[in-house]
Structure formats: C-alpha cells, structure tokens
Short mmCIF file of C-alpha atoms in Angstrom, two decimals:
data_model
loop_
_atom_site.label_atom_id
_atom_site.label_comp_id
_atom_site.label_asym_id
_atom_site.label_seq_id
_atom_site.Cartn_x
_atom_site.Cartn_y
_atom_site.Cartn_z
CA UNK A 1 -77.40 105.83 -98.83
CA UNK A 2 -79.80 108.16 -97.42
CA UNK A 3 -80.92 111.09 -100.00
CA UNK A 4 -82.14 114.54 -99.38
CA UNK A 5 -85.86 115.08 -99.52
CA UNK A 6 -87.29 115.78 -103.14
CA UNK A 7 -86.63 119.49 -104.20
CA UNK A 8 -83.37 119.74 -102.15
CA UNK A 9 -79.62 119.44 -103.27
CA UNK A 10 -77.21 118.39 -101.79
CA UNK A 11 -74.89 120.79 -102.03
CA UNK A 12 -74.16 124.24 -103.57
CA UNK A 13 -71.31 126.33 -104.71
CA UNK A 14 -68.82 126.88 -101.65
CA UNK A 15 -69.12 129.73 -100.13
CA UNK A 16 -65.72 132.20 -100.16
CA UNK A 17 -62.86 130.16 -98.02
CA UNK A 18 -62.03 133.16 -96.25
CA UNK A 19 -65.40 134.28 -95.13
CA UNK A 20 -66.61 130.38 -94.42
CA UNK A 21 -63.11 130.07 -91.97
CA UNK A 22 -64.54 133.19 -89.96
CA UNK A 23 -68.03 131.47 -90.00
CA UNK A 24 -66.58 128.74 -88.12
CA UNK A 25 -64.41 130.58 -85.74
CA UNK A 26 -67.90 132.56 -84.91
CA UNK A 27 -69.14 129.31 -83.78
CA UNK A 28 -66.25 127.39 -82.45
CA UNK A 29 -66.15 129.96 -79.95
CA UNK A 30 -70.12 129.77 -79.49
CA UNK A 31 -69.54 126.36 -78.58
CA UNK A 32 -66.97 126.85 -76.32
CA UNK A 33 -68.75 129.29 -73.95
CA UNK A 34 -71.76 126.88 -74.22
CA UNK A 35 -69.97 123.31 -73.32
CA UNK A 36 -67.43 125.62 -70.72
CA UNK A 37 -70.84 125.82 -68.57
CA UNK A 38 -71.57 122.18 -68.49
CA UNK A 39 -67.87 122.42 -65.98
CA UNK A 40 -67.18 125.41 -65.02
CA UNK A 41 -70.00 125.78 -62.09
CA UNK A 42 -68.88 122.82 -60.16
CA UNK A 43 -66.13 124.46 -58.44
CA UNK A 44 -68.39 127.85 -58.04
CA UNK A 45 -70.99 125.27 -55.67
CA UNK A 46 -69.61 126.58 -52.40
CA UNK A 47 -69.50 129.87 -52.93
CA UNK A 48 -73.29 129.69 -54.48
CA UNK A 49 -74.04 127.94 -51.38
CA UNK A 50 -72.97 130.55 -49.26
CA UNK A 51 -74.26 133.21 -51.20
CA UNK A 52 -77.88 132.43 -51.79
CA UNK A 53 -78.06 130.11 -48.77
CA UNK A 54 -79.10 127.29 -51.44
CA UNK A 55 -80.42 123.36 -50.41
CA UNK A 56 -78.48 120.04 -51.66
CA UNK A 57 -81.47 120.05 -54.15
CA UNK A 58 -80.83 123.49 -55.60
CA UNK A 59 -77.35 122.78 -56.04
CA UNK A 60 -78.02 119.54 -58.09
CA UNK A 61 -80.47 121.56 -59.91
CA UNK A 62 -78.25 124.00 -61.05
CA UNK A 63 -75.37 121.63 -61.66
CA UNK A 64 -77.38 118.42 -63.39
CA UNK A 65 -80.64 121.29 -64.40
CA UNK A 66 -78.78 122.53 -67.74
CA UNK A 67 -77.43 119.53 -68.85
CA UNK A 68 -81.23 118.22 -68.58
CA UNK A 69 -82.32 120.61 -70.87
CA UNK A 70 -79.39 121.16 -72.59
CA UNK A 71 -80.08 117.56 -74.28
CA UNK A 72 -83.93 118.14 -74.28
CA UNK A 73 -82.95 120.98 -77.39
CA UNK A 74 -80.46 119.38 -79.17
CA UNK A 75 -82.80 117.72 -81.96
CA UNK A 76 -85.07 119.37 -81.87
CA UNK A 77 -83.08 122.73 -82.74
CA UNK A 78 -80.84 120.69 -85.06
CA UNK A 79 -84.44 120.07 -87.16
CA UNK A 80 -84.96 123.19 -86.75
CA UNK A 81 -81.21 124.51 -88.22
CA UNK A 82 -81.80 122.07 -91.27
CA UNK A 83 -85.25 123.36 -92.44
CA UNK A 84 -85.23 127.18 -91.80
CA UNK A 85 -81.51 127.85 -91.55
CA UNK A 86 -78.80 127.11 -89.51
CA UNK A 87 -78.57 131.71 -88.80
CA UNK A 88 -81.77 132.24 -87.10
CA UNK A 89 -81.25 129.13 -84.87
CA UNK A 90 -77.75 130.05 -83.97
CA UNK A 91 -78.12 133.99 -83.23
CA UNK A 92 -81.52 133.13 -81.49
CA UNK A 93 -79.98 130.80 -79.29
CA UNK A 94 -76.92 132.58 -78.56
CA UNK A 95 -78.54 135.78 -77.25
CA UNK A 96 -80.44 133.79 -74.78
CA UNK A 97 -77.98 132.54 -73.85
CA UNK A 98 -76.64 135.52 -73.03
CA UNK A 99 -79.23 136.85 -71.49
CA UNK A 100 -79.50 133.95 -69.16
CA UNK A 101 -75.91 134.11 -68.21
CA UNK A 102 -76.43 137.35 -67.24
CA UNK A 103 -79.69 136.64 -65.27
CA UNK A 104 -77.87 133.73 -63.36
CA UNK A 105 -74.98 136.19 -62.30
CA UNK A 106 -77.61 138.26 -60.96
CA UNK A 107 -79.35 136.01 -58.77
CA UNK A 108 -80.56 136.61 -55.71
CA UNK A 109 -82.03 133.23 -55.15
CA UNK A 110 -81.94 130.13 -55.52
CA UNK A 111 -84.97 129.45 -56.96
CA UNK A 112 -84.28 132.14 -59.91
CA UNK A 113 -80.99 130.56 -60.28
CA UNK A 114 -82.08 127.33 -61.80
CA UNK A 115 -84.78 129.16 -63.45
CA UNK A 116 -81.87 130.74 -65.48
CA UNK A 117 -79.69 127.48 -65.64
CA UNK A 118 -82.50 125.90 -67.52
CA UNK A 119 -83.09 128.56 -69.78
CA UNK A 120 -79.41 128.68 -70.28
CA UNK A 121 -78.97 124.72 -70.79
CA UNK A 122 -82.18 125.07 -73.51
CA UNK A 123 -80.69 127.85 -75.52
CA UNK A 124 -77.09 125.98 -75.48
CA UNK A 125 -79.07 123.26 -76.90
CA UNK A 126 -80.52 125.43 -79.47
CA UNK A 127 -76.70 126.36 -80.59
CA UNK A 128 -74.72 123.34 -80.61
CA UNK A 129 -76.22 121.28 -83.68
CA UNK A 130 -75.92 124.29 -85.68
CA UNK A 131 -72.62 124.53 -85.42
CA UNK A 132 -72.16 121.02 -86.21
CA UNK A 133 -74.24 121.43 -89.08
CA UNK A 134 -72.15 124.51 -90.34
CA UNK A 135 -69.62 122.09 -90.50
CA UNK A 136 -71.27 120.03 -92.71
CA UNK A 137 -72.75 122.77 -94.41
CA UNK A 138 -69.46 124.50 -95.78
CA UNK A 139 -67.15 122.16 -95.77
CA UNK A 140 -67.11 118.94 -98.19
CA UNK A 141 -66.06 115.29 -98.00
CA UNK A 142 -62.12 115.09 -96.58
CA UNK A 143 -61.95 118.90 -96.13
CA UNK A 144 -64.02 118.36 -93.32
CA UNK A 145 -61.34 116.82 -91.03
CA UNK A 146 -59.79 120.12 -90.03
CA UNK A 147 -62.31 121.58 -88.44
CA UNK A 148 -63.86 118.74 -87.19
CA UNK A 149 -60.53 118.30 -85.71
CA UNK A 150 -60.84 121.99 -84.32
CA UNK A 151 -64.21 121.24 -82.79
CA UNK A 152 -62.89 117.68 -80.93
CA UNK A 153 -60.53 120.50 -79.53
CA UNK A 154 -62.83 123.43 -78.34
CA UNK A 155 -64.88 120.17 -76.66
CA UNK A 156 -61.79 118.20 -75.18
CA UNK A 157 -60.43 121.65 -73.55
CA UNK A 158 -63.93 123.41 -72.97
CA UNK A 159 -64.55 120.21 -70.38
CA UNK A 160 -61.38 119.66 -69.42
CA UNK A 161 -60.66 123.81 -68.54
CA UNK A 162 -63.67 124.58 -66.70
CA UNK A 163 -62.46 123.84 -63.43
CA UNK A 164 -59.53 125.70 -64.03
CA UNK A 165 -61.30 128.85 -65.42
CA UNK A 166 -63.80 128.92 -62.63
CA UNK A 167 -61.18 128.63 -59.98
CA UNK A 168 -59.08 131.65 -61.23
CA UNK A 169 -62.46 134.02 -61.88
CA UNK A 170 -63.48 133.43 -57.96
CA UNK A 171 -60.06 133.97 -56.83
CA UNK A 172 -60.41 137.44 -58.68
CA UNK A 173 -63.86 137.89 -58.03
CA UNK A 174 -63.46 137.41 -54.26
CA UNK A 175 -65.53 134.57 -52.23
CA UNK A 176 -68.20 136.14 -52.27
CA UNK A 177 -69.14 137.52 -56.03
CA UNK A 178 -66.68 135.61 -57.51
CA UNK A 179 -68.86 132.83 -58.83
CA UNK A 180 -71.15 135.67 -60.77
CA UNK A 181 -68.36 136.24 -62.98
CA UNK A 182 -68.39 132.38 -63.71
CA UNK A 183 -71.37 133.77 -65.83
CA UNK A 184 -70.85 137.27 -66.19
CA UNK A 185 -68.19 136.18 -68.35
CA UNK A 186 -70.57 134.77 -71.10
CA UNK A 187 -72.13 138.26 -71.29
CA UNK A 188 -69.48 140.13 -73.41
CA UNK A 189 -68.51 136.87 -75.53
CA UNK A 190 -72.06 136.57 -76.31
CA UNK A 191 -73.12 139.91 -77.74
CA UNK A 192 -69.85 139.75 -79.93
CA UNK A 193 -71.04 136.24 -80.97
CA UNK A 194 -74.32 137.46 -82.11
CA UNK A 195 -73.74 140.21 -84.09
CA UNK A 196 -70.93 138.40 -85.69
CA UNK A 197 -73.26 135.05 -86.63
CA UNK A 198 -75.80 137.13 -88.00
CA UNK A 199 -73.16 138.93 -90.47
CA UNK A 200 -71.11 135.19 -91.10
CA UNK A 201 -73.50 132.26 -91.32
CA UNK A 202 -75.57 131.55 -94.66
CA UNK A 203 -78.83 133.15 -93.90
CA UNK A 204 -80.79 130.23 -95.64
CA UNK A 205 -80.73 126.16 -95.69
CA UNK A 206 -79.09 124.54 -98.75
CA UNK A 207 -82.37 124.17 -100.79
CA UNK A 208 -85.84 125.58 -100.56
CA UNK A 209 -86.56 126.51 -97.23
CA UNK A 210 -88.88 123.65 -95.49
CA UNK A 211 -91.99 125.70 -94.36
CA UNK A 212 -93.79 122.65 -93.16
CA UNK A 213 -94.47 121.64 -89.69
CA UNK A 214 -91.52 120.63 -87.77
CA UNK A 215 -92.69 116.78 -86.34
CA UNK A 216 -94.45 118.26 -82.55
CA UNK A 217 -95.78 114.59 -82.13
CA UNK A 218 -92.26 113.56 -82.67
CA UNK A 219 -90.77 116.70 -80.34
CA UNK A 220 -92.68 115.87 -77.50
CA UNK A 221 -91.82 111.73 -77.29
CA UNK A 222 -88.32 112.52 -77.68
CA UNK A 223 -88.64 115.40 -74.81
CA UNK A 224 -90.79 113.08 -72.95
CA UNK A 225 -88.03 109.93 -73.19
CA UNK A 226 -85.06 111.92 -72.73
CA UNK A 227 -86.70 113.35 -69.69
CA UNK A 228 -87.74 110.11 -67.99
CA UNK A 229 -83.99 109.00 -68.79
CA UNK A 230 -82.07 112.14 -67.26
CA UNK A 231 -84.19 112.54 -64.52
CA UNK A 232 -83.20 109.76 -62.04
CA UNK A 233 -79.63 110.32 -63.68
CA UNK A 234 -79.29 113.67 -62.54
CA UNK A 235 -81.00 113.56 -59.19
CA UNK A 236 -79.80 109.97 -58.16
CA UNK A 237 -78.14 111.85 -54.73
CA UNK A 238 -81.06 113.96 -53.99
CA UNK A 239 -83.49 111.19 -54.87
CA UNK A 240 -82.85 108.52 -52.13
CA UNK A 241 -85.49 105.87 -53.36
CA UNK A 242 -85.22 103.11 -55.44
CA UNK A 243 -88.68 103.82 -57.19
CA UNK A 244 -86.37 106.66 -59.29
CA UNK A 245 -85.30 104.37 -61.72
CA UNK A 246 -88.24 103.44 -62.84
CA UNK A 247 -88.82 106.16 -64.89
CA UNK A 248 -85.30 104.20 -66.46
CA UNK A 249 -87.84 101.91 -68.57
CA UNK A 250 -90.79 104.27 -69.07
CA UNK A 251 -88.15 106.43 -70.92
CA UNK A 252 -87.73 103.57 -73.02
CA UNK A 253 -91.05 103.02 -73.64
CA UNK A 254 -91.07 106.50 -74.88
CA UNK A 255 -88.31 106.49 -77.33
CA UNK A 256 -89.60 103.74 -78.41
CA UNK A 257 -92.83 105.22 -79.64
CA UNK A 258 -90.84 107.61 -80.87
CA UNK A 259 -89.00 105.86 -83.41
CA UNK A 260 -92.69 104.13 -84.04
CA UNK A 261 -94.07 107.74 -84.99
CA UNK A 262 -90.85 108.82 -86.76
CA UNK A 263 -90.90 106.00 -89.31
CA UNK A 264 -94.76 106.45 -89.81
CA UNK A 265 -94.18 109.78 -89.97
CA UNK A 266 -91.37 109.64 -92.98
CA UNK A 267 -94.28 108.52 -95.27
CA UNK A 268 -95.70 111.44 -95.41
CA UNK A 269 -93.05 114.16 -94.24
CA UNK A 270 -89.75 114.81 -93.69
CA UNK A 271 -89.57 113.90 -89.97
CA UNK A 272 -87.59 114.97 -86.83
CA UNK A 273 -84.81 112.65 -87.02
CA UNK A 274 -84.47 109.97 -90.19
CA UNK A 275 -84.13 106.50 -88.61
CA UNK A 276 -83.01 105.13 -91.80
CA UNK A 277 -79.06 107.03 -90.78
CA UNK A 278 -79.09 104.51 -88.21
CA UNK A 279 -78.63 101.58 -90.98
CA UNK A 280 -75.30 103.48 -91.49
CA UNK A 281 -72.96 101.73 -89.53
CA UNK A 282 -70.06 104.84 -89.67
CA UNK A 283 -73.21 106.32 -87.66
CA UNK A 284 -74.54 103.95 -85.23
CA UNK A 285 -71.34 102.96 -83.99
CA UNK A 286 -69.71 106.36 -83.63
CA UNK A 287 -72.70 107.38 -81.61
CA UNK A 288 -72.79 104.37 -79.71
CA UNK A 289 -68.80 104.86 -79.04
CA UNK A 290 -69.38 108.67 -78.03
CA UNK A 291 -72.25 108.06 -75.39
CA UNK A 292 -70.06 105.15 -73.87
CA UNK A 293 -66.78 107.52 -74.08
CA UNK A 294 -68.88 110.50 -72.68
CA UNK A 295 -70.18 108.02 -69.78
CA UNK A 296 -66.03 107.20 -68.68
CA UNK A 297 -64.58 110.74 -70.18
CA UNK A 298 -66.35 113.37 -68.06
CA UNK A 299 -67.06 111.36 -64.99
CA UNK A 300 -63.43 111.80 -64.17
CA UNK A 301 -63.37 115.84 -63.84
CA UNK A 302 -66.44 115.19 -61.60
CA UNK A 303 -64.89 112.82 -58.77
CA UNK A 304 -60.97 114.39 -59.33
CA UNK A 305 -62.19 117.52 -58.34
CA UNK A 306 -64.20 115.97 -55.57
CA UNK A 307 -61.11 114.05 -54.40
CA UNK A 308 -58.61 117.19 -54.44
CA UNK A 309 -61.25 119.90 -52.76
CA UNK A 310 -63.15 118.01 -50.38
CA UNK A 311 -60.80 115.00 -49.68
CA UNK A 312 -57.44 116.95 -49.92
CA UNK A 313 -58.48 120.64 -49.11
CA UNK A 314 -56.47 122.12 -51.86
CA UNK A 315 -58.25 125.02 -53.51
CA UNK A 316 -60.27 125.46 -56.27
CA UNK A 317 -57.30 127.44 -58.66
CA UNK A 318 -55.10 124.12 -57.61
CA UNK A 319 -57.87 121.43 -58.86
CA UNK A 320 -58.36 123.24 -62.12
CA UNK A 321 -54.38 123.46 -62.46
CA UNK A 322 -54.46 119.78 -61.58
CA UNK A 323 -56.70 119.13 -64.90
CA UNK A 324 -54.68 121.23 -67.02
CA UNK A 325 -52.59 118.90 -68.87
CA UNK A 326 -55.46 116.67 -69.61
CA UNK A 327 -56.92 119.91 -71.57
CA UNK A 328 -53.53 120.83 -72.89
CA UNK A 329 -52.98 116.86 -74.40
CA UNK A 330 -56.38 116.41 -75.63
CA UNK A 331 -56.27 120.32 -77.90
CA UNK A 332 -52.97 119.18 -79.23
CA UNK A 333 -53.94 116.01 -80.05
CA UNK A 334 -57.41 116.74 -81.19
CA UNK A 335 -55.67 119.33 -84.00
CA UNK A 336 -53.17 116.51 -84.88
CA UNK A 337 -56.29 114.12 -84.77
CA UNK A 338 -58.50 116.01 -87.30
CA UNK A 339 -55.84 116.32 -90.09
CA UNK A 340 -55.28 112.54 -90.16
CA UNK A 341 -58.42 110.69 -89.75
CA UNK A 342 -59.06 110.32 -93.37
CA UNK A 343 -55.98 108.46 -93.78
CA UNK A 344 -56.28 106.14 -90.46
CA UNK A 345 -60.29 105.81 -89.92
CA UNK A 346 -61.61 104.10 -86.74
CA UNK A 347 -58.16 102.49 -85.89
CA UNK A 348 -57.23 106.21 -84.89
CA UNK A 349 -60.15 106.34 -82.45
CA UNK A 350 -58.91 102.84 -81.17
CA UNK A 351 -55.42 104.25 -80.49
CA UNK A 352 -56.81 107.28 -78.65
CA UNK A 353 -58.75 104.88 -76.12
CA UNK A 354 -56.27 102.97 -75.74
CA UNK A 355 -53.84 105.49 -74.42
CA UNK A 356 -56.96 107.34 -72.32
CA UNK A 357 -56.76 103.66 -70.55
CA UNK A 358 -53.11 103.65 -70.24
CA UNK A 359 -52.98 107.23 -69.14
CA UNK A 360 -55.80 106.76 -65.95
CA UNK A 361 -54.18 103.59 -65.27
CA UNK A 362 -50.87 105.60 -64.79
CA UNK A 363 -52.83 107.87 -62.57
CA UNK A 364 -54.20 105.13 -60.09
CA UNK A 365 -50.64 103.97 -59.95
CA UNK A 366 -49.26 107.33 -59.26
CA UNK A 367 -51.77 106.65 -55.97
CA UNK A 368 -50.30 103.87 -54.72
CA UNK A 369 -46.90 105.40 -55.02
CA UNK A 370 -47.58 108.64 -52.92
CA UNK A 371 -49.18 106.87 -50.12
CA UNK A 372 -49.31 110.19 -48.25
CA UNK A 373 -50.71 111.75 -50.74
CA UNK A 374 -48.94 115.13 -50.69
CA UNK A 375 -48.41 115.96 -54.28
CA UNK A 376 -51.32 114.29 -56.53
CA UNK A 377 -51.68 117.66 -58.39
CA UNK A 378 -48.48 117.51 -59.15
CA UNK A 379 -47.69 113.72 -60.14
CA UNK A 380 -50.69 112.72 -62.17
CA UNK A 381 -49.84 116.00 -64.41
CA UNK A 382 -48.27 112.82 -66.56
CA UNK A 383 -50.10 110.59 -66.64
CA UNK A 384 -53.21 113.07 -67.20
CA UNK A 385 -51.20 114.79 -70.20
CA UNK A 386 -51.04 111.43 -71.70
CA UNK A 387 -54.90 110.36 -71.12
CA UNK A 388 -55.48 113.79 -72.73
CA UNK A 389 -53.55 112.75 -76.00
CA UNK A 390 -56.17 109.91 -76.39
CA UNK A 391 -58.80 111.75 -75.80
CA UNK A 392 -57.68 114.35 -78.71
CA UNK A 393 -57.41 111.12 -80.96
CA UNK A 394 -60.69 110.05 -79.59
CA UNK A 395 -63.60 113.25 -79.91
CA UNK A 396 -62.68 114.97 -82.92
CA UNK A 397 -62.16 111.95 -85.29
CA UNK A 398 -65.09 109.93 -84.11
CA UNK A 399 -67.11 113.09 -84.74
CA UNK A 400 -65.61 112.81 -88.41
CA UNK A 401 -65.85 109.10 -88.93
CA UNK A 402 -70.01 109.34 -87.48
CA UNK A 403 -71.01 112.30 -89.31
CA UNK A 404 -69.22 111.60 -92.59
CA UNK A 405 -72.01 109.69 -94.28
CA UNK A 406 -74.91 111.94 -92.96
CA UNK A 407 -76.76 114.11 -96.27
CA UNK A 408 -76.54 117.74 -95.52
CA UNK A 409 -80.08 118.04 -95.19
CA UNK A 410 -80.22 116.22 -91.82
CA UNK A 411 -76.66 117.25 -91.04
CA UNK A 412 -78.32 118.98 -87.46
CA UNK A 413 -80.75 116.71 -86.21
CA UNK A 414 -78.14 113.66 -86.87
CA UNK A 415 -75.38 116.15 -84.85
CA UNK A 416 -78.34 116.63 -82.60
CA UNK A 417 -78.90 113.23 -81.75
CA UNK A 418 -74.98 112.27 -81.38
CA UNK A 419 -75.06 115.24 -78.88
CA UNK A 420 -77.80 113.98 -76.99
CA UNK A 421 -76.30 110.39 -76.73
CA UNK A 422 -73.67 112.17 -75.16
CA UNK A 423 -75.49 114.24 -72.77
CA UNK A 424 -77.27 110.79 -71.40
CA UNK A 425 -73.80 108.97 -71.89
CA UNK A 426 -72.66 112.07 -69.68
CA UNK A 427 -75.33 111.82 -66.87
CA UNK A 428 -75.38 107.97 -66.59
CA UNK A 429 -71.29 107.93 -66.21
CA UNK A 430 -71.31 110.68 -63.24
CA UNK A 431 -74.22 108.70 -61.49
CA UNK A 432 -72.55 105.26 -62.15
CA UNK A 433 -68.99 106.44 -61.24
CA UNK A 434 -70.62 109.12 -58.51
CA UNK A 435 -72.70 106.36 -56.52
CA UNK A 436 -69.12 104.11 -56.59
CA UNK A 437 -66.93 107.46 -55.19
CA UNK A 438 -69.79 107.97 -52.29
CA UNK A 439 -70.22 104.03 -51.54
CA UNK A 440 -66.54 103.17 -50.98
CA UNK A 441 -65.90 106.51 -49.28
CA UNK A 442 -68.77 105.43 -46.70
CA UNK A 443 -67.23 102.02 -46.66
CA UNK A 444 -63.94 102.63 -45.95
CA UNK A 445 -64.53 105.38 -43.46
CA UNK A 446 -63.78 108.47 -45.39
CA UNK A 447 -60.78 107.68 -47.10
CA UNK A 448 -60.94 109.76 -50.02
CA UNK A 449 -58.01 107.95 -51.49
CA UNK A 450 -59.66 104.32 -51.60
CA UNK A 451 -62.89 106.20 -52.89
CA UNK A 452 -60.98 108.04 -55.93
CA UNK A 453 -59.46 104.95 -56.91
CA UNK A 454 -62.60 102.48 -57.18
CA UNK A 455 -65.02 105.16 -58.95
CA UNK A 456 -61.68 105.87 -61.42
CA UNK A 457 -61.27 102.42 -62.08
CA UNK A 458 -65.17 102.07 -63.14
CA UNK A 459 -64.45 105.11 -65.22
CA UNK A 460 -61.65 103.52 -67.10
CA UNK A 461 -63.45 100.13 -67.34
CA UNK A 462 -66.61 102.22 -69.04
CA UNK A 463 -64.15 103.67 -71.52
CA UNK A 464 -62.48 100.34 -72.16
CA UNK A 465 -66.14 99.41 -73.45
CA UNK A 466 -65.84 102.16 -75.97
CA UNK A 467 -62.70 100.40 -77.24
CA UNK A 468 -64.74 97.29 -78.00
CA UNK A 469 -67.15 99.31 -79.78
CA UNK A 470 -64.14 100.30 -82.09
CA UNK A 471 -62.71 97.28 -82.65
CA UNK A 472 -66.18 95.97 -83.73
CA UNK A 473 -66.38 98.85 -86.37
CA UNK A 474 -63.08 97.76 -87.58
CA UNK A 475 -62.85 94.47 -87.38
CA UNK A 476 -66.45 94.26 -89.48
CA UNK A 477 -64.93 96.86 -92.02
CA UNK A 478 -62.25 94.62 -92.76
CA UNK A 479 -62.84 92.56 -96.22
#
C-alpha cells in the first residue's frame, strides 16, 4: 500500500457534515458546467459557422481544441490541488473559466474563438481533479460511495444533456446569437461558483503544505505525450494524411520517458504522479475500464446527433430530446449505483455494461424495424433509457472501486490521470467510431441509416471490451 510522503497524515478530523455536503454541491455543480462544454457546442456548429463565417478547421478546433487541453491540465492541476490546496486550484480555475466563457460568447472571430476554447478547456482541467480530490478529501472509506455516486451522475447527465441544453438555448437565443448563450450561460454559474468555493473548500492540503517544486521535467513529458496522442485524434477529418498518426508512437515514446523520469524522480521528491498506484490493481483496471468505456460511451452522442440533424433533418431541440432518456437512466441509476457499490464491487460495473450492450443493441434493432425511418427519436427513447441505466451502474461505481485505494495525498493527480485516460479514451472512440460513420456513409451512397448502424455497432463492440476488463478484475479477485 502506497503511504503519504514523510511529514503528512493521512487524514484529519472531519470537517462539519453540514458544511462539507455544501462543499461538494459547490463543486458538483463546477463540474457540471465544465464537462456540459465538452457536448453542448456540437449542436451550436452551424450557427457558429454562419456567424463568424468559420473553416472545417476552426470548427474542429473549437469542438476537439478544449478537450485537447482540457486533458493537457488534468495532472498537472491535480499535483497541484494535493500540494498547495485543493481552494486556490479550484477558485483559480473556475474564474477563468468564466472569463473564457464569456470571451467565447463574445467572439467576433474565429480565430479568437478557439483562442478562448483553449483557455476554457485548460482552466476546466485545472477544476476537475480538485473536485475529485475533495471527494477524497472529506469523505472516508465507504462514506465515499454517495457522492461518488452523485458525481457518476453530474458526468452521465452533463454528457448525455448537452445536446439537449444547447438546442433549447439557440431556439431562445434565435439563429443567429443563440449559440453565445451556449456560453453566456457559464458566466452567472461561474461567479456564484467562485465566491462560494472560496468560502466552502478547506483552504489548505491535509498536512504541511508542499512548497517544493512541482515535477516541470515531469509536466512537460506528460504535456508533450498527451499532445502527440490527441493531436491526430482530434484532427483525423481535417488532417487527410496518413503521416498523422505517427505522432501515435512518438507520444509513446514520450510517456514513456515520462514514467522513466517519474520513478527517478520519486527518489528524491515527491513526483507528479506516483507510478507505484499503478501496482494497485482496484486502480489500473478501473482506469483501464474508464478509457475503454469513455472510447464506446461518448462516441455515441457524437454520430446520433450526426444521424438525426444531418441525415434526418430534425432539429437541434429534437436530437437533444432524442438523448434525453439516456441522461435521465444513467442520473437515476448512477444515485442508485453509488449507494451500493460497497456491497456489490466490480460485478456492479459488469452489470452496468452489460445492459449499456443490451440497451444499443435494442437501438440498432429498433432500425431495422422502422425501415422508413420516421420516428427514431421517438422509438429508441427505450432502448436509450435502458443503455442509460448501465451507464449509471457503470461511471460512478468504477470511479469508487479505482479511487478507493489511492492515499489522500495523491488523491488529485491519481483523479487527474483517470480523467485524462478518459479524455484520450474519449478522442480515440469519436475518431475510431467517426472514420466508420463517414466510410460506410461514402460507401453506401449516403445512407445515413447503414452509416449509423456500422459506427454504433463499433461503439458497442468497444464497450463490450470494457466488460472483459471487468470480468478480469473479478474473476482474479476471486480466492
């Protein structure tokens, strides 16, 4: 078992129940607004287009641009949470955030558009960990489930909603301006977020504050391999040539070094990220099983919205509606999810992918029994409802079960480096299922239809590979 460096306990007296609750709520909501970003522009794209008179390449920018440096922050800043305080890192990162959003609604460009996405993906980055950390922070052993559960939740529906919340500001925003409110929105939620963190969450780090250097060597291979990885990732339509992906190995090559320097590094001082929590296997497989899920899970928003705007012409309001009971199944499920996990363990997460399987399988079926296709919004609410029970089952208590054996002390940076498994897991499973939606759709000569099915089947098939994951973990846990 890892231990905390020498000087620092591990825990100290709990903090008053009421006041800790309120401390949470402050940042459930902060990471809300923050992961409602990562989903709630892609319906906004047209009107941007028109608006600012933007390229392919700007779009992609300010779609795939804040998810890029989104997951450049996340360790980083979750280093920074554990040494100096999780407060300063939280209130510092929501008002930029703030004052990006409001810089991005202002726009007149696009150019100083994705200027402002990336600042806006950076300071999310800066947030998230902290929050995850504040979990870990206030909360002890089992009494942790609850709002772990409550953060699987504010994830499941933040990504699952977006569409849906972007579709009804434009309608009331108007074609035009509507897709400024997409981040006017943050504006108001943000100051009230600040203000509020800075009053809530403990101002210090359990133990002596850590005044050393935070790792730079360490910072900048970690930037430098994420980087190389995301890149042809997030720019796989814009960047037509196959020499892209090699920036796929030299990413490698980076991380690599990376984890050379960080366990040289640990001899001397407490470095970025401790390798030695990946000999914990609660941790190395619940990361590995969230970057696969991540890869299958948001890939579908990405090509059903696709599929229902540009291949069935319904409206923006009517594809976010159409997602609905996926967010609806995976919040009620995620609540249920986060009370019971100590009691079930990984077979809980097994259950959830299992019925996410069964559920998208019921929607490709749904397919081939409305050949016309008239009413897809309408009959895949099932089927999505039930894929969003699994998912519920699926986030919140694999977020549990991984971060359950991690020391306090490195409680952000190990939250920081689940998070950016998922952000790559994220990018690799929109390129993967993307380049299937656009291949078949070009091979069977624009039938969205045939397209949606393939690149949902691939989706499914990548979360099925999270299942085996699971069933590893349990099967080795067994006596």
């Amino acid at each position: 078992m890892l231990r905390p460096p020498d000087g620092v306990t591990r825990r100290r007296p709990a903090p008053d129940d009421r006041r800790r609750w309120q401390a949470l709520g402050v940042g459930l909501v902060a990471a809300f607004m923050t992961l409602l970003d990562v989903s709630i522009v892609n319906v906004a794209v047209p009107s941007m287009d028109r608006a600012l008179r933007a390229s392919p390449s700007d779009l992609q920018w300010v779609l795939s641009g804040y998810a890029l440096t989104f997951g450049l922050a996340l360790v980083p800043a979750g280093r920074f949470g554990d040494a100096r305080g999780r407060r300063n890192a939280f209130v510092a990162g929501i008002t930029l955030f703030t004052l990006t959003s409001a810089l991005a609604g202002l726009a007149t460009s696009p150019g100083w558009l994705v200027a402002a996405r990336l600042l806006q993906g950076a300071a999310a980055g800066v947030v998230n960990p902290q929050v995850t950390g504040l979990i870990q922070e206030l909360f002890l052993g089992p009494e942790r489930a609850r709002p772990f559960g409550l953060l699987g939740a504010t994830i499941g529906i933040s990504t699952a909603i977006g569409p849906l919340l972007g579709g009804l500001l434009i309608a009331l925003g108007g074609e035009e301006h509507g897709w400024r409110w997409v981040f006017f929105v943050n504006v108001p939620v943000g100051i009230v977020a600040v203000i509020l963190g800075w009053r809530l969450l403990p101002s210090r780090p359990q133990g002596p504050v850590d005044n050393r250097r935070l790792d730079p060597v360490g910072v900048l291979l970690l930037g430098l391999g994420v980087v190389l990885l995301l890149l042809p990732l997030v720019q796989q339509q814009q960047w037509r040539g196959a020499e892209k992906w090699l920036l796929v190995p030299a990413g490698l090559v980076a991380l690599v070094a990376f984890g050379l320097w960080e366990r040289w590094y640990a001899r001397q001082r407490q470095p970025l990220f401790d390798l030695r929590l990946f000999a914990v296997r609660s941790y190395t497989l619940g990361s590995l099983i969230a970057l696969v899920y991540f890869g299958g899970f948001t890939a579908i928003f990405f090509i059903f919205t696709l599929y229902l705007q540009n291949g069935l012409g319904y409206s923006a309001l009517v594809a976010g509606l159409a997602i609905t009971p996926f967010a609806l199944g995976s919040a009620a499920a995620s609540a249920l999810g986060g009370r019971i996990v100590n009691r079930y363990g990984r077979p809980l997460v097994a259950t959830g992918l299992v019925t996410v399987v069964v559920g998208l399988v019921g929607v490709v079926a749904i397919l081939d029994l409305d050949p016309g296709h008239t009413a897809v919004p309408w009959l895949t609410a099932g089927p999505l409802l039930v894929a969003g029970l699994g998912s519920g089952l699926v986030i919140a208590p694999n977020q549990t079960l991984t971060l359950s054996e991690v020391p306090v002390p490195q409680a952000g940076s190990g939250a920081g480096m689940l998070q950016t498994g998922q952000r790559i897991g994220t990018a690799a499973g929109i390129a993967a299922v993307g380049s299937v939606f656009f291949a078949s759709l070009t091979a069977s000569d624009g039938d969205w239809s045939v397209a949606f099915r393939h690149s949902l089947l691939l989706a499914t098939g990548i979360i099925a590979l999270a299942l085996v994951a699971a069933v590893t973990d349990i099967s080795r846990s067994r006596p």
